[in-house]
XYZ file of C-alpha atoms in Angstrom:
500
model
C -107.419 -45.143 4.887
C -109.787 -42.531 3.660
C -108.869 -40.276 6.606
C -105.180 -40.671 5.840
C -105.708 -39.651 2.261
C -107.832 -36.729 3.458
C -105.075 -35.281 5.720
C -102.058 -36.198 3.509
C -101.631 -32.762 1.866
C -101.556 -31.019 5.269
C -99.074 -33.537 6.623
C -96.775 -33.055 3.642
C -96.959 -29.276 3.977
C -96.049 -29.507 7.660
C -93.039 -31.682 6.906
C -91.830 -29.238 4.237
C -92.272 -26.302 6.628
C -90.176 -27.982 9.335
C -87.487 -28.817 6.838
C -87.361 -25.211 5.642
C -87.129 -23.862 9.176
C -84.246 -26.218 9.966
C -82.348 -25.203 6.838
C -82.867 -21.517 7.623
C -81.646 -21.977 11.130
C -78.577 -23.799 9.847
C -77.794 -21.067 7.294
C -77.965 -18.414 9.991
C -75.616 -20.324 12.269
C -72.568 -18.155 13.258
C -68.916 -19.065 13.251
C -68.814 -22.254 15.193
C -65.338 -22.124 16.788
C -62.209 -20.013 17.378
C -59.011 -21.812 18.318
C -55.616 -20.319 19.312
C -52.402 -22.313 19.517
C -51.395 -20.421 22.686
C -52.883 -18.035 25.186
C -49.665 -16.150 26.030
C -46.826 -15.014 23.759
C -44.119 -12.373 23.568
C -43.733 -9.547 21.072
C -42.206 -10.868 17.860
C -43.586 -14.416 18.224
C -46.207 -15.882 15.899
C -49.786 -16.696 16.927
C -52.001 -19.123 14.997
C -55.770 -18.502 14.897
C -58.000 -21.214 13.429
C -61.646 -20.443 12.579
C -63.943 -23.403 11.852
C -67.614 -23.707 10.877
C -69.914 -26.087 9.088
C -69.824 -26.120 5.325
C -72.622 -24.042 3.840
C -73.420 -22.391 7.166
C -73.076 -18.940 5.522
C -73.112 -17.557 2.010
C -69.787 -15.739 2.513
C -66.762 -18.092 2.530
C -64.303 -17.825 5.404
C -61.432 -16.629 3.213
C -63.572 -13.611 2.244
C -64.188 -12.407 5.831
C -63.409 -8.779 6.647
C -60.305 -8.968 8.865
C -59.740 -5.227 9.302
C -60.722 -5.377 12.983
C -58.138 -8.102 13.545
C -55.441 -6.135 11.651
C -55.569 -3.303 14.208
C -53.854 -5.439 16.842
C -52.085 -8.027 14.692
C -50.153 -8.265 11.470
C -51.814 -10.917 9.331
C -48.780 -12.558 7.783
C -50.287 -15.744 6.327
C -53.795 -17.060 5.668
C -54.792 -20.555 4.589
C -58.371 -21.642 3.808
C -59.730 -25.177 3.408
C -63.102 -26.916 3.188
C -64.729 -30.318 2.704
C -68.288 -31.605 2.657
C -68.792 -31.115 6.398
C -66.795 -28.048 7.470
C -64.602 -25.188 6.288
C -61.713 -23.575 8.107
C -59.456 -20.529 7.938
C -55.978 -20.540 9.527
C -54.279 -17.198 10.158
C -50.664 -16.583 11.209
C -50.596 -13.416 13.317
C -47.871 -11.242 14.874
C -48.942 -8.904 17.726
C -48.552 -5.178 17.325
C -48.897 -4.195 21.002
C -48.550 -5.445 24.557
C -51.347 -6.433 26.913
C -54.517 -8.509 27.000
C -56.143 -8.680 23.575
C -59.613 -10.099 22.893
C -60.060 -11.492 19.425
C -62.699 -9.575 17.420
C -65.905 -11.357 16.452
C -65.417 -10.688 12.749
C -69.086 -9.657 12.448
C -70.600 -12.876 13.892
C -71.538 -13.834 17.481
C -69.772 -16.527 19.414
C -67.258 -17.027 22.213
C -64.166 -14.905 21.583
C -60.718 -16.104 22.730
C -58.298 -13.898 24.645
C -54.470 -13.741 24.280
C -51.915 -12.006 26.489
C -48.887 -10.373 24.817
C -45.804 -9.844 26.983
C -42.526 -8.053 26.337
C -40.325 -11.101 26.929
C -40.629 -14.854 27.439
C -38.403 -17.795 28.243
C -37.233 -17.934 24.624
C -37.694 -14.312 23.546
C -35.381 -11.501 24.721
C -36.457 -7.943 25.280
C -36.143 -5.817 22.159
C -36.024 -2.011 22.252
C -36.492 0.171 19.174
C -35.423 3.720 18.431
C -35.749 5.896 15.342
C -34.109 9.301 14.912
C -33.224 11.903 12.291
C -30.119 14.081 12.066
C -30.858 16.967 11.928
C -34.080 16.455 13.893
C -35.935 19.150 11.906
C -34.308 19.476 8.491
C -34.985 22.083 5.861
C -36.365 21.288 2.456
C -33.559 19.820 0.281
C -31.295 19.352 3.324
C -29.654 15.888 3.354
C -30.754 14.066 6.514
C -29.643 10.826 8.137
C -32.479 8.545 9.283
C -31.395 5.861 11.789
C -33.471 2.908 12.976
C -32.097 0.911 15.924
C -33.102 -2.495 17.294
C -31.363 -3.448 20.561
C -31.501 -7.077 21.811
C -29.324 -9.545 23.676
C -27.323 -10.386 20.539
C -29.108 -13.658 19.711
C -31.344 -12.282 16.946
C -30.362 -12.094 13.291
C -32.009 -9.067 11.723
C -33.058 -8.403 8.154
C -32.696 -4.859 6.778
C -36.171 -3.325 6.348
C -37.302 -1.788 3.085
C -38.718 1.697 3.511
C -41.995 2.492 1.775
C -42.475 5.226 -0.806
C -43.458 8.430 1.016
C -44.584 11.553 -0.787
C -42.209 14.447 -0.097
C -39.291 12.244 1.006
C -36.584 10.614 -1.105
C -34.802 7.662 0.515
C -31.439 6.089 -0.315
C -30.029 3.215 1.761
C -26.722 3.843 3.498
C -24.669 1.483 5.641
C -25.648 -0.513 8.711
C -23.713 -0.902 11.965
C -23.734 -3.051 15.105
C -22.393 -1.973 18.501
C -22.628 -2.981 22.159
C -24.389 -0.273 24.205
C -26.556 0.391 27.284
C -30.330 0.803 27.197
C -32.328 1.436 30.394
C -29.316 0.359 32.434
C -28.996 -2.973 30.611
C -26.329 -4.097 28.182
C -27.588 -4.925 24.679
C -26.469 -5.278 21.078
C -27.708 -2.378 18.923
C -28.345 -3.074 15.232
C -28.586 0.218 13.345
C -29.769 0.832 9.798
C -29.090 4.195 8.162
C -30.803 5.925 5.246
C -30.236 9.204 3.471
C -33.439 11.263 3.380
C -33.864 14.250 1.080
C -37.064 16.195 1.893
C -38.751 17.786 -1.111
C -41.702 19.432 0.672
C -42.230 21.130 4.043
C -44.564 19.946 6.779
C -44.938 17.100 9.247
C -44.691 13.804 7.352
C -45.525 10.520 9.125
C -43.225 7.632 8.276
C -44.946 4.245 8.487
C -42.254 1.586 8.664
C -42.925 -2.057 7.766
C -42.738 -4.857 10.339
C -39.153 -5.601 11.302
C -38.080 -9.174 10.668
C -35.515 -11.208 12.590
C -34.661 -14.840 13.155
C -33.584 -16.931 16.103
C -32.476 -20.532 15.661
C -34.605 -20.868 12.518
C -37.727 -19.273 14.043
C -39.192 -16.334 12.173
C -39.893 -13.246 14.296
C -41.613 -9.984 13.358
C -41.834 -6.779 15.378
C -43.910 -3.621 15.159
C -41.575 -0.600 14.615
C -42.094 2.661 16.503
C -44.152 5.470 14.987
C -42.198 8.426 13.604
C -42.901 11.829 12.089
C -40.373 14.003 10.290
C -40.974 17.726 10.626
C -39.535 19.509 7.555
C -39.000 23.270 7.754
C -39.580 25.743 4.934
C -36.702 27.454 3.130
C -36.514 31.268 2.837
C -38.536 32.609 -0.055
C -35.590 34.505 -1.532
C -33.430 31.383 -1.911
C -32.928 30.267 -5.556
C -34.573 26.969 -6.392
C -31.309 25.588 -7.826
C -29.258 26.195 -4.644
C -28.285 23.242 -2.470
C -28.850 23.173 1.283
C -25.534 22.507 2.984
C -22.008 22.828 1.602
C -21.358 20.663 -1.480
C -18.205 18.664 -2.132
C -16.787 19.186 -5.639
C -13.864 17.225 -7.062
C -12.665 18.437 -10.492
C -10.544 16.163 -12.648
C -7.476 17.967 -14.032
C -7.622 19.062 -17.644
C -4.909 17.837 -20.013
C -1.973 20.169 -20.533
C -2.483 20.116 -24.311
C -5.494 19.874 -26.617
C -6.086 19.860 -30.371
C -8.057 22.350 -32.449
C -11.610 21.193 -33.284
C -11.398 18.240 -30.899
C -13.849 18.380 -27.922
C -12.275 18.776 -24.521
C -14.104 17.010 -21.638
C -13.919 18.513 -18.140
C -15.398 16.216 -15.465
C -16.633 17.258 -12.021
C -17.851 14.956 -9.230
C -20.473 16.948 -7.302
C -21.798 15.707 -3.944
C -24.625 17.903 -2.687
C -28.395 18.295 -2.625
C -28.579 19.412 -6.254
C -30.905 17.835 -8.751
C -29.606 16.860 -12.165
C -31.748 19.587 -13.734
C -30.428 22.242 -11.336
C -26.788 21.320 -12.028
C -27.336 21.383 -15.768
C -29.016 24.804 -15.573
C -26.365 26.381 -13.320
C -23.315 25.114 -15.202
C -24.707 25.567 -18.696
C -25.427 29.236 -17.976
C -21.912 29.868 -16.602
C -20.123 27.989 -19.391
C -22.002 29.785 -22.142
C -21.623 33.256 -20.607
C -17.884 32.932 -19.991
C -17.142 30.993 -23.174
C -18.657 33.449 -25.667
C -15.304 34.060 -27.344
C -14.074 33.313 -30.858
C -11.531 30.753 -29.631
C -14.012 28.582 -27.662
C -17.376 26.906 -28.301
C -19.174 25.478 -25.228
C -21.756 22.668 -25.315
C -24.538 21.650 -22.929
C -23.176 19.785 -19.872
C -23.952 16.132 -19.269
C -25.136 15.195 -15.753
C -25.310 11.568 -14.585
C -26.332 10.336 -11.096
C -23.820 8.157 -9.258
C -24.543 5.341 -6.843
C -22.811 5.412 -3.488
C -23.161 5.532 0.283
C -22.865 9.325 0.530
C -25.395 11.281 2.551
C -26.084 13.805 -0.215
C -26.815 12.842 -3.835
C -23.791 12.443 -6.087
C -23.548 13.411 -9.776
C -20.857 13.194 -12.438
C -20.892 16.380 -14.543
C -19.093 16.474 -17.903
C -18.509 19.871 -19.517
C -17.569 19.877 -23.208
C -15.409 22.672 -24.670
C -14.429 22.911 -28.334
C -11.188 24.876 -29.001
C -11.293 26.692 -32.343
C -7.979 28.614 -32.337
C -4.387 27.812 -31.526
C -3.001 29.282 -28.336
C -3.743 29.180 -24.600
C -7.307 28.221 -23.686
C -8.563 29.285 -20.261
C -11.407 27.188 -18.880
C -13.831 29.430 -16.954
C -14.165 29.502 -13.171
C -17.375 27.848 -11.932
C -19.534 28.723 -8.913
C -22.232 26.583 -7.289
C -24.613 28.292 -4.806
C -25.647 26.705 -1.505
C -27.531 27.746 1.601
C -25.872 27.663 5.027
C -28.588 26.617 7.546
C -26.549 27.773 10.575
C -25.648 31.198 9.200
C -28.897 31.633 7.294
C -27.238 33.033 4.173
C -26.410 32.115 0.600
C -22.854 30.920 -0.045
C -20.886 29.896 -3.147
C -18.310 27.184 -3.766
C -15.868 28.077 -6.539
C -14.150 25.657 -8.904
C -11.078 27.364 -10.426
C -10.556 27.042 -14.148
C -7.407 25.802 -15.846
C -5.125 26.726 -18.757
C -4.809 24.376 -21.720
C -2.400 24.805 -24.610
C -4.280 24.368 -27.887
C -2.170 23.206 -30.832
C -2.834 22.754 -34.538
C -2.460 19.037 -35.321
C -1.229 19.720 -38.878
C 1.397 22.192 -37.695
C 2.305 19.828 -34.929
C 2.833 17.024 -37.414
C 5.093 19.254 -39.549
C 7.154 20.221 -36.518
C 7.362 16.599 -35.452
C 8.513 15.636 -38.952
C 11.187 18.333 -39.045
C 12.398 17.357 -35.603
C 12.604 13.721 -36.648
C 14.490 14.652 -39.861
C 16.981 16.808 -37.936
C 17.516 14.001 -35.448
C 18.138 11.531 -38.292
C 20.608 13.933 -39.923
C 22.523 14.405 -36.690
C 22.507 10.657 -36.165
C 23.873 10.072 -39.684
C 26.670 12.639 -39.284
C 27.573 11.228 -35.889
C 27.575 7.703 -37.280
C 29.891 8.690 -40.146
C 32.267 10.460 -37.794
C 32.293 7.533 -35.435
C 32.889 5.160 -38.341
C 35.925 7.177 -39.519
C 37.150 7.552 -35.961
C 36.953 3.840 -35.393
C 38.422 2.918 -38.777
C 41.749 4.688 -38.266
C 42.035 3.045 -34.848
C 41.540 -0.337 -36.483
C 44.187 0.558 -39.084
C 46.553 1.750 -36.379
C 46.097 -1.538 -34.563
C 46.736 -3.440 -37.791
C 49.922 -1.436 -38.569
C 51.159 -1.902 -34.987
C 50.756 -5.653 -35.294
C 52.535 -5.697 -38.662
C 55.406 -3.586 -37.283
C 56.143 -6.339 -34.782
C 56.682 -8.736 -37.701
C 58.737 -6.410 -39.926
C 62.206 -7.772 -40.746
C 63.605 -5.080 -43.052
C 63.780 -1.322 -43.314
C 61.945 -1.352 -46.677
C 59.028 -3.343 -45.177
C 58.838 -0.978 -42.210
C 58.869 2.127 -44.491
C 56.128 0.651 -46.660
C 53.879 -0.052 -43.625
C 54.298 3.461 -42.224
C 53.878 5.316 -45.542
C 50.655 3.339 -46.180
C 49.126 4.503 -42.850
C 46.469 7.244 -43.230
C 42.886 8.070 -42.235
C 41.740 7.221 -45.759
C 40.815 3.522 -46.079
C 42.820 1.531 -48.721
C 45.468 4.240 -49.132
C 48.554 3.421 -51.256
C 52.050 4.151 -49.919
C 53.194 7.769 -50.282
C 56.194 8.355 -52.638
C 58.483 9.899 -49.995
C 58.672 10.039 -46.234
C 58.506 13.869 -46.227
C 55.212 13.875 -48.180
C 53.816 11.219 -45.869
C 54.948 13.263 -42.827
C 53.139 16.417 -44.030
C 49.855 14.507 -44.603
C 50.051 12.660 -41.299
C 50.871 15.863 -39.438
C 47.783 17.471 -40.988
C 45.559 14.629 -39.774
C 46.964 13.720 -36.360
C 48.563 15.200 -33.316
C 51.535 13.111 -32.299
C 54.887 13.106 -30.526
C 58.250 12.358 -32.218
C 57.096 12.332 -35.871
C 60.082 14.413 -37.190
C 62.586 12.341 -35.211
C 61.053 9.115 -36.553
C 61.256 10.368 -40.156
C 64.916 11.380 -39.697
C 65.824 7.945 -38.288
C 63.973 6.194 -41.139
C 65.764 8.306 -43.761
C 69.186 7.589 -42.216
C 68.413 3.913 -42.078
C 67.174 3.920 -45.660
C 69.999 5.917 -47.232
C 72.765 4.593 -44.996
C 74.008 5.831 -41.622
C 77.729 5.671 -42.689
C 77.278 8.731 -44.860
C 76.312 10.761 -41.773
C 79.267 11.146 -39.449
C 78.660 10.543 -35.754
C 75.372 8.574 -36.219
C 75.603 4.903 -35.316
C 73.457 2.401 -37.252
C 69.943 1.582 -35.904
C 68.631 -1.988 -35.811
C 65.258 -3.006 -37.252
C 63.914 -3.744 -33.749
C 64.808 -0.245 -32.584
C 63.121 1.271 -35.639
C 59.970 -0.807 -35.064
C 59.941 0.247 -31.382
C 60.194 3.942 -32.277
C 57.412 3.547 -34.863
C 55.122 1.775 -32.382
C 55.779 4.428 -29.748
C 54.846 7.118 -32.273
C 51.636 5.201 -33.231
C 50.566 5.022 -29.599
C 50.754 8.824 -29.267
C 48.423 9.546 -32.232
C 45.266 11.629 -31.704
C 42.884 12.449 -34.555
C 42.384 16.144 -35.222
C 38.656 17.212 -34.872
C 38.543 19.017 -38.188
C 39.558 15.894 -40.112
C 36.604 14.080 -41.643
C 38.372 12.500 -44.601
C 41.776 12.488 -46.299
C 42.728 13.211 -49.851
C 46.247 12.658 -51.125
C 48.042 15.338 -53.137
């Protein structure tokens, strides 16, 4: 017992030392296991890598490992970390970037490393070919360029349009996308093509790093490494103005109105499609408008330039030029010229927009003229209405007299009806037939008026007193009177009638 107590401190120290050595060895233990879900896969297919080790085996957690060595051969799409009291794990979803036999990197710790073989096709994955091109192949600075990316497969893949990254010196705008059946390497395939408009803003060779291209097949997500591409941009001549476009622009000018008012702004709109910036368009047009519009009858204002969205290769802007007419007369909008550089001819060109003529009127004077015109039209309408009323009234009276003549049963009644007929409404019978004849002859053109008056006088004063004239019946007199009424035509210079 005494010996045990004598050696107890040494025994305890030895036990503590062994425990410390075991803990140190455990803390220095490397990654315990790599596990892949497959050893062979095709480009575009997903690979799952699972890394497992004991909990507390290292001070750095698995989800904080440096995976840059792994990212050289694979795209790390997803990562999931988990741990419990005994072990921790990290699951990575990878997509291969190249073909061949790939050994997984050690991630900074020793241990057996798995190997995976990446093939071009498999039983479920078709061969996919990629192409990327630019038109023109070597554009100039500010020259609109078409960038085309093509993915050609057997037609079973559903592709998602990629989003281009931001690249210094290049401005991208998405255009349309197409799909055609074509031949690649002697094999038939379906080509999916995405187009972008590229506007270079700086010269030099610019690498374009595209993102992974994503597709789907029967619900399975696929991702492919796009081809590398560099765009070589050429320098413009030093003498070329900075505001000039590269390539011919397309300019559509809206027609100006035929008439404008004094002191009311006149808007002239132009749709410009070309490699101009908004600042360049404003500078070019403002200078031309102000120089040509320095006249007392016109005041120009700064143009308004707005970018337009669209699928055009070159940028599109809506330009609004404001002109303020200050004098009445003919306003001539100035001719406009936009400079552009012809890459084939190597010289500076100009596209001209012809001006237009606008008639400027004074609104106050115009209102007075409109008022006078309206008053004259009303006066003419009133005179015409009065004339038509008189013209229609005597026709109504003629119709009334004609109807009454059919009912007349005596010579006195017939004389009274005829001598009451006139253009004047409500006229009283004339005193004698001769007076009535003179007034009627002054108002109308007719046939047989004198003969009718002679027959009426004979019938009234007695036909027996005139030898050789047989008596005339009342029906014959009414017939002669109706025949005379039917031949009446109103004289044009008769507006009204006034009895003597």
